[in-house]
Structure formats: structure tokens, C-alpha cells
Amino acid sequence: MQNHEAQINTWLKENRARGARLLQILVRENSTRGNESSAQAILIEKCRQLGLTLDIWEIGSEDLKNHPAYCCDRHNFEGNPNLVAVLKGTGGGKSLILNGHIDVVPVGNESSWERDPFSGHIECGKLYGRGATDMKGGTAALLMALESIIASGIKLKGDVIFQSVIEEESGGAGTLAAVLRGYCADGAIIPEPTNMKIFPKQQGSMWFRITVKGKAAHGGTRYEGVSAIEKSVKVIQRLQQLEKDRNAKISEPLYQKIPIPIPVNIGKITSGEWPSSVPDTAVIEGRMGVAPNETMQSAQAEMEACLNELNEQDSWFKDHPLTIEWFGGRWLPGNMESSHPLMKELSASFREVNGEEPVVEASPWGTDGGILSAVGNTPVVVFGPGTTEIAHDANEYIILDEMFAASEIIALTILKWCGVQE
């Protein structure tokens, strides 16, 4: 194995420019939602060059749309396929899924960017552009890891299943489609931007919409009405208390350094149509975090009970009850044990490459890992280059040294996990 590790290290050192170029051409493709095809085409061609067995298909089947974990509001997937590419093993080893998503979030205000958001510009060891960190850098690291193994002539016992899916940023329909197509494994690595930390547990999350009713009136006689905005303040305060209560119950050691492990975030409030009118409706939309060890249903029930309690306590709400709708994005939680063998192999590879112990924490955000583990019964660990602090921001970038280190760590983990045919 020592010789194989040296081969991997040498190949990656000699092919850094190749890896940077792959990421650069990926970042230059705008693969925001509905525009994933051109970036997928690059990956399809790369996997074809590597000799992998390709499966390319458009998602949207009825079994997908009818699945309880499906939460997508997109209706047209035509021309923007999923990609799965398999490196078949010789037999007798464990299988491994390498899962990345090709979709990126919108660029936002382009004036906030110092250069073209899809430039792929390289400067001072950083590659800039939307998706560089989240998560085309991780995807490039996966392919460099695979190429280093193939180019070194190493034969694996277990299968490696590379996936480039769509729709992760909107709830995971692409990964769910891959699971329902039969792609499961003995383990999985998702190289989301963890800042090179290892996340065996992932927070889940879901979006909610609360409607608050008031009574309209002229602003000059506002005392004749009931402001839905003012009543919303009570709701917000109760949600803040719910967040405190839920987080007080978190005892998971991997969340010790995270101030709010499972937040209740209010992201949007709409109310009123005229400054001189008392608003009769307010709509609060937000995101509820779900602990790795709880179900989506139990988290929903807890918030619904909180709102029902407010309906009973407040005389206005008693006659005009709050209503809640669960809509849009849903990310299932993931809950791998820190003692899992895949954690052992990944941690050992991290030590070999970086010469130090990895930082192991729980993810503060959701990934497709929950779908792989809960629906596909595939144990998942999240580990990758880049950091979420800059992932959805203007001037997103990735440090290329981190990407290459992650690639080597993942390559060595593949050898250990899948086994090598000597």
C-alpha cells in the first residue's frame, strides 16, 4: 500500500495544473438552476476519458415525484441530466459513492463582484467564481482522486460510484433520483465545503410559511383594526423561544463549537399593501433546523405545537388562528456514528496527508447526505475543501492547495475502503 500511496502523491503533484484547469472550465459554465447541462457535459466527457461506465438520464419520473422525500418545485428537467459514472472493481471490496452537485446558487448583485462571477480567475493560489467552493472544487477533487488511481494502474476491489447531480441547492431531487435508480453503496463521501473538517453528522432543515391574520382599517383610525405586523412580533418572539428550547436539548459533543446547532431562521416577511392601511395579513417564511437524531415529522410537530399553544394563549389568535405550511426545500438529517469504519479510514488518510488530527464536527447545514443515508441506507461522511462562509457570497473562491490536499486524502481513503487488488 505504501507504494500505491507514493504513486498517488507523485501523480497529484505532477498534475496540479490539470486539476486547476478542470475546475476553471467547470466554474466558467453558469450552472445555476435550469442551466446545468453545459457543466455536466464537461464532466461527462471527463468520465468518458477516464474509462468509467456512464449513466446519464433526465430526472422527473413519477416514482421520484411521488416519493415522501421529494420536495422540488421545478417541473422541467429537460436537457439537464444527472450523471453517474462507475469505476468497476474486481470484486471482494466495499463500494463507495462519491457524490457532488453541479448546480450553483445565483450570483446575486453582480456589482459586488470584483470580476466576472464565472471567470475562473486564478490569483495567489485561489480560483475565483460562483461554485468554486460550493461545490465544483469538491467535484474536481473527486475526479482528480479517481484519475490518480486510474493513471497509477491501481486496481480496486470495490466499485467507486461517482455522481454529479442537479437540484442539491433546492432540496436534493437529483440525489434522490440516483438512489431510486438503484445507486447505493457501503459508504459515501460528499466533498461539500467543510473547511477540511470532517462531518459525520449533518443538520437537516425545512422551509416553513406562517400566515398571521389581522383586521384591516384606515391608518387614521388604526385602533379599529388589528395589525398583522404587530401580531407577527408575538409569533417571532415565540419562534425565538422555540429555538432556545430546542437547542437547550442538544447534547451532541460534535456541536460544542457551534453557537446554535439547529437554528430557526426567519428569512422573509411580507405584509401590507398601503402605508395608510392597517395590514390584515402577514406571512413569515423561514428555515427550521433539524437535529441529526430527530425526524422531520417530530420537528414539524414541535413547531406546530408551539403555534397551537400561541393560538390558545392569545385571545386574537384563538379566534383567528395561525396557520403553517411546510413548503419548498427539505434536507434530511444525517447521523453517522463517529466510530464508523469509513470515519476511521478517512481520518487515517487525513493524518497521512496533512500530518495532524482532523477536526471532527457536526454540519451546521443540510446536504444530500441525509437522502443517501435515510433513503439509500448508505452511510455518509461530509468532507471537502473550501468553506461555507464564502460559498454563497460575492467573490467566492477556493484555495487550490486545499483542493489538492482533499483529493489526495479522498484517493487514499478510496484505496483503504475499496481495497486494492494486488
XYZ file of C-alpha atoms in Angstrom:
422
model
C 0.000 0.000 0.000
C 2.916 2.355 0.746
C 3.962 2.194 -2.905
C 0.409 2.997 -4.026
C 0.250 5.990 -1.708
C 3.529 7.287 -3.124
C 2.195 6.842 -6.659
C -0.921 8.845 -5.795
C 1.125 11.609 -4.186
C 3.510 11.856 -7.144
C 0.763 11.885 -9.763
C -1.204 14.617 -7.986
C 1.910 16.772 -7.574
C 2.735 16.419 -11.257
C -0.820 17.163 -12.379
C -1.822 20.168 -10.314
C -2.196 22.283 -13.439
C -4.547 19.661 -14.888
C -6.730 19.819 -11.779
C -6.800 23.608 -11.715
C -7.736 23.666 -15.401
C -10.588 21.204 -14.856
C -12.020 23.356 -12.085
C -11.514 26.507 -14.120
C -13.536 25.279 -17.093
C -16.243 23.998 -14.740
C -16.542 27.356 -12.980
C -16.723 29.174 -16.315
C -20.003 27.376 -17.028
C -23.029 29.038 -15.449
C -24.774 26.018 -13.933
C -27.449 27.808 -11.963
C -30.775 26.039 -11.680
C -32.090 25.061 -15.097
C -28.709 25.638 -16.754
C -26.757 22.621 -15.555
C -26.228 20.921 -18.934
C -23.040 22.620 -20.136
C -21.135 21.915 -16.911
C -22.466 18.351 -16.863
C -21.203 17.901 -20.413
C -17.667 18.694 -19.240
C -17.912 16.073 -16.506
C -19.445 13.516 -18.844
C -16.535 13.903 -21.242
C -14.019 13.713 -18.387
C -15.561 10.494 -17.077
C -15.604 9.069 -20.594
C -11.873 9.822 -20.929
C -11.266 8.012 -17.632
C -12.997 4.917 -18.998
C -15.822 4.946 -16.465
C -19.179 3.318 -17.171
C -21.643 6.164 -17.743
C -25.304 6.504 -16.822
C -26.838 9.793 -17.981
C -30.550 10.471 -17.547
C -33.117 13.205 -17.049
C -34.836 13.029 -13.688
C -38.541 13.622 -13.066
C -40.090 10.155 -13.074
C -43.381 9.548 -11.277
C -41.763 7.382 -8.593
C -39.451 10.311 -7.841
C -42.238 12.894 -7.698
C -44.377 10.643 -5.501
C -41.612 9.852 -3.022
C -42.091 11.302 0.510
C -38.595 12.863 0.413
C -39.264 14.716 -2.850
C -39.788 18.438 -2.309
C -38.921 20.068 -5.632
C -40.914 22.965 -7.128
C -39.206 22.591 -10.509
C -41.296 20.981 -13.233
C -38.966 20.852 -16.226
C -35.686 18.932 -16.071
C -35.342 18.502 -19.832
C -31.804 18.856 -21.140
C -30.201 18.978 -17.678
C -29.323 15.405 -16.755
C -27.959 13.577 -13.765
C -24.623 11.827 -14.228
C -23.397 8.633 -12.568
C -20.052 7.160 -13.640
C -18.807 3.867 -12.202
C -15.259 2.591 -11.791
C -15.957 -1.138 -11.551
C -13.905 -3.082 -9.015
C -12.500 -6.593 -9.401
C -14.706 -7.903 -6.591
C -14.458 -8.578 -2.872
C -14.169 -4.956 -1.707
C -16.536 -2.376 -0.270
C -18.282 0.070 -2.580
C -18.106 3.851 -2.255
C -20.259 6.675 -3.608
C -18.549 9.993 -4.359
C -21.413 12.473 -4.551
C -21.208 16.065 -5.797
C -23.771 18.532 -7.093
C -23.286 20.582 -10.247
C -25.929 23.254 -9.555
C -24.817 26.572 -8.081
C -26.749 29.407 -6.453
C -27.378 32.676 -8.346
C -24.615 35.293 -8.376
C -26.721 37.982 -6.675
C -25.724 41.595 -7.227
C -23.018 41.466 -9.892
C -21.689 44.872 -8.835
C -20.494 43.214 -5.607
C -18.131 41.004 -7.602
C -14.645 42.276 -8.360
C -14.653 40.389 -11.675
C -16.947 38.212 -13.793
C -18.686 35.734 -11.421
C -17.877 32.942 -13.878
C -14.316 33.985 -14.674
C -12.456 31.101 -13.065
C -9.693 33.643 -12.439
C -6.640 32.307 -10.592
C -4.610 34.607 -8.374
C -2.371 33.976 -5.356
C -3.309 30.319 -5.194
C -7.059 30.968 -5.246
C -9.543 30.228 -8.007
C -12.485 32.637 -8.110
C -16.033 32.242 -9.347
C -19.527 31.153 -8.422
C -19.425 27.497 -7.472
C -15.656 27.348 -6.971
C -16.191 26.392 -3.342
C -19.795 25.157 -3.430
C -19.019 22.679 -4.776
C -17.212 22.400 -8.067
C -13.894 22.408 -6.186
C -15.043 19.322 -4.312
C -16.195 17.663 -7.529
C -12.850 18.382 -9.191
C -11.121 16.878 -6.136
C -13.164 13.686 -6.564
C -12.242 13.323 -10.231
C -8.569 14.062 -9.564
C -8.609 11.378 -6.868
C -10.112 8.871 -9.295
C -7.744 9.841 -12.102
C -4.716 9.479 -9.840
C -5.761 5.899 -9.058
C -6.508 5.003 -12.674
C -3.356 6.658 -14.060
C -1.230 4.835 -11.480
C -2.554 1.490 -12.700
C -4.092 0.633 -9.328
C -6.942 -1.906 -9.466
C -9.607 -1.592 -6.803
C -11.666 -4.463 -5.402
C -14.784 -2.434 -4.641
C -16.809 -0.246 -7.002
C -16.459 3.543 -6.949
C -19.637 5.361 -7.971
C -19.062 8.978 -8.970
C -22.199 11.131 -9.025
C -22.766 14.634 -10.354
C -26.355 15.535 -9.562
C -28.633 18.500 -10.124
C -31.003 20.199 -7.661
C -28.993 19.937 -4.434
C -29.403 23.616 -3.653
C -33.195 23.223 -3.903
C -33.711 20.105 -1.821
C -31.887 17.118 -3.303
C -34.107 15.787 -6.102
C -31.050 14.760 -8.127
C -29.554 12.583 -5.411
C -32.972 11.155 -4.577
C -33.361 10.207 -8.253
C -29.970 8.444 -8.153
C -30.973 6.476 -5.051
C -34.273 5.441 -6.626
C -32.338 4.384 -9.748
C -30.550 1.865 -7.526
C -27.315 3.626 -6.643
C -26.489 2.676 -3.066
C -23.164 1.643 -1.542
C -21.324 0.576 1.589
C -20.326 4.182 2.195
C -20.323 7.661 0.669
C -18.235 10.822 0.744
C -19.703 14.217 -0.154
C -16.990 16.885 -0.595
C -19.078 19.902 0.364
C -17.014 22.876 1.634
C -16.293 21.879 5.244
C -13.029 23.843 5.552
C -11.339 20.404 5.612
C -13.262 19.398 8.730
C -14.968 16.000 8.815
C -18.739 15.939 9.379
C -20.182 12.516 10.229
C -23.447 14.141 11.310
C -25.450 16.681 9.337
C -28.201 19.019 10.364
C -31.407 18.691 8.395
C -33.681 21.589 7.569
C -37.012 22.553 6.039
C -38.809 25.695 4.997
C -41.975 26.948 6.649
C -44.584 29.601 5.924
C -46.712 31.003 8.749
C -49.754 33.145 7.946
C -50.768 35.728 10.544
C -54.220 37.276 10.269
C -55.187 40.808 11.345
C -58.077 43.184 10.724
C -57.841 45.948 8.125
C -58.614 49.561 8.997
C -57.688 53.092 7.939
C -54.361 54.222 9.330
C -56.034 57.289 10.826
C -58.206 55.061 12.972
C -55.825 52.181 13.353
C -57.342 51.364 16.725
C -60.325 49.993 14.792
C -58.110 47.332 13.231
C -55.583 44.723 14.297
C -52.158 44.953 12.678
C -50.945 41.635 11.337
C -47.421 43.054 11.526
C -47.738 43.766 15.242
C -49.224 40.313 15.837
C -46.274 38.862 13.902
C -43.947 40.236 16.547
C -45.510 37.828 19.050
C -45.028 34.966 16.637
C -41.385 35.850 16.054
C -40.732 36.067 19.775
C -42.306 32.654 20.262
C -40.166 31.191 17.470
C -37.065 32.629 19.112
C -38.045 30.907 22.341
C -38.669 27.671 20.456
C -35.159 27.890 19.043
C -33.708 28.311 22.547
C -35.751 25.414 23.912
C -34.798 23.070 21.077
C -31.096 23.882 21.261
C -31.034 23.501 25.029
C -31.798 19.810 24.471
C -28.815 19.267 22.141
C -26.183 17.141 23.875
C -24.202 16.006 20.821
C -20.485 16.709 21.568
C -19.779 17.479 17.906
C -21.958 20.597 18.217
C -19.958 22.087 21.114
C -18.295 24.757 18.979
C -21.452 25.715 17.083
C -23.385 28.502 18.894
C -26.814 27.492 17.542
C -26.794 23.861 16.344
C -30.346 23.840 14.935
C -31.491 27.395 14.200
C -34.971 28.634 13.460
C -34.263 31.325 10.894
C -36.784 33.892 9.692
C -35.730 34.748 6.177
C -38.670 36.648 4.754
C -41.671 38.670 5.966
C -44.330 40.178 3.708
C -47.243 42.276 4.858
C -49.327 45.267 3.909
C -50.214 46.983 0.642
C -50.600 50.632 1.646
C -48.854 52.854 4.220
C -52.151 54.342 5.397
C -53.835 50.990 5.975
C -53.662 48.538 8.870
C -52.420 45.270 7.300
C -54.780 42.344 7.643
C -52.283 39.631 6.691
C -48.608 38.933 7.317
C -46.634 35.975 6.007
C -43.482 34.785 7.770
C -41.187 32.425 5.869
C -38.127 30.730 7.267
C -35.974 27.677 7.761
C -36.127 25.254 10.670
C -33.032 23.226 11.546
C -33.459 19.537 12.327
C -31.077 17.658 14.624
C -29.179 14.648 13.214
C -31.012 12.272 15.552
C -34.569 13.515 15.001
C -37.086 13.057 12.234
C -38.565 15.755 10.057
C -42.020 14.791 11.357
C -41.081 15.238 15.018
C -39.508 18.636 14.312
C -42.613 19.738 12.429
C -44.825 18.564 15.276
C -42.785 20.581 17.769
C -43.222 23.814 15.830
C -46.901 23.150 15.194
C -47.445 22.517 18.909
C -45.678 25.808 19.664
C -48.024 27.712 17.339
C -51.100 25.905 18.685
C -50.064 26.938 22.163
C -49.866 30.548 21.000
C -53.322 30.186 19.449
C -54.676 29.120 22.834
C -52.885 31.783 24.869
C -53.640 34.840 22.723
C -57.270 35.928 22.516
C -56.917 37.234 18.951
C -55.195 34.083 17.707
C -57.846 31.949 19.425
C -60.439 33.321 17.007
C -58.031 33.897 14.114
C -55.567 31.010 14.424
C -52.115 30.974 12.953
C -51.609 28.556 10.081
C -48.387 26.920 8.968
C -47.380 25.425 5.615
C -44.294 23.330 5.016
C -43.050 24.142 1.539
C -40.002 24.291 -0.705
C -36.610 22.960 0.336
C -36.200 19.998 2.665
C -32.867 18.446 3.614
C -32.958 15.224 5.611
C -30.517 14.990 8.553
C -27.602 12.553 8.573
C -26.382 10.687 11.633
C -23.276 8.544 11.085
C -21.558 7.392 14.268
C -18.088 8.856 14.783
C -16.791 5.304 15.266
C -17.944 4.167 11.811
C -15.195 2.392 9.788
C -15.429 4.989 6.988
C -14.638 7.692 9.555
C -11.639 5.655 10.670
C -10.272 5.331 7.132
C -10.895 8.962 6.196
C -9.302 10.214 9.424
C -6.247 7.998 8.904
C -5.834 9.329 5.363
C -6.171 12.902 6.628
C -3.357 12.313 9.136
C -1.124 10.795 6.461
C -1.556 13.731 4.092
C -1.772 16.687 6.497
C 0.325 15.356 9.381
C -2.238 16.304 12.028
C -5.502 15.168 13.536
C -8.636 16.173 11.645
C -11.263 18.383 13.229
C -14.480 16.385 13.566
C -17.722 18.323 13.980
C -21.406 18.158 13.089
C -22.541 20.013 9.990
C -24.358 23.324 10.625
C -26.248 22.961 7.337
C -28.018 20.335 5.287
C -26.596 18.285 2.418
C -27.730 15.461 0.147
C -26.185 13.125 2.705
C -29.490 12.738 4.504
C -31.083 11.329 1.356
C -28.230 8.880 0.792
C -28.355 7.657 4.387
C -32.081 7.782 5.189
C -33.464 6.701 1.801
C -30.488 4.867 0.297
C -29.252 3.251 3.527
C -25.732 4.398 2.622
C -23.535 5.712 5.483
C -22.317 9.223 4.632
C -19.477 11.451 5.733
C -19.135 15.041 4.500
C -15.595 16.315 3.927
C -14.189 18.748 1.411
C -12.167 21.843 0.539
C -13.488 25.386 0.837
C -15.705 26.972 3.446
C -19.381 27.906 3.509
C -18.533 31.387 4.829
C -17.731 32.372 1.248
C -19.785 29.753 -0.594
C -22.861 31.827 -1.475
C -21.155 35.211 -1.208
C -19.774 37.524 -3.870
C -16.162 36.841 -4.902
C -16.462 33.165 -3.995
C -13.141 31.334 -4.262
C -11.345 28.149 -3.314
C -7.745 27.695 -2.175
C -6.248 25.304 -4.705
C -3.810 23.768 -2.195
C -6.815 22.673 -0.136
C -8.456 21.133 -3.170
C -5.361 19.084 -3.987
C -4.943 18.007 -0.351
C -8.591 16.914 -0.248
C -8.078 14.996 -3.476
C -5.145 13.062 -2.043
C -6.986 12.352 1.207
C -10.005 11.047 -0.710
C -7.820 8.960 -3.027
C -6.108 7.257 -0.082
C -9.487 6.691 1.560
C -10.724 5.003 -1.625
C -7.727 2.624 -1.520
C -8.366 1.740 2.107
C -12.130 1.432 1.824
C -12.496 -0.343 -1.519
C -9.342 -2.427 -1.189
C -6.577 -2.886 -3.734
C -6.217 -5.924 -5.991
C -2.514 -6.751 -5.750
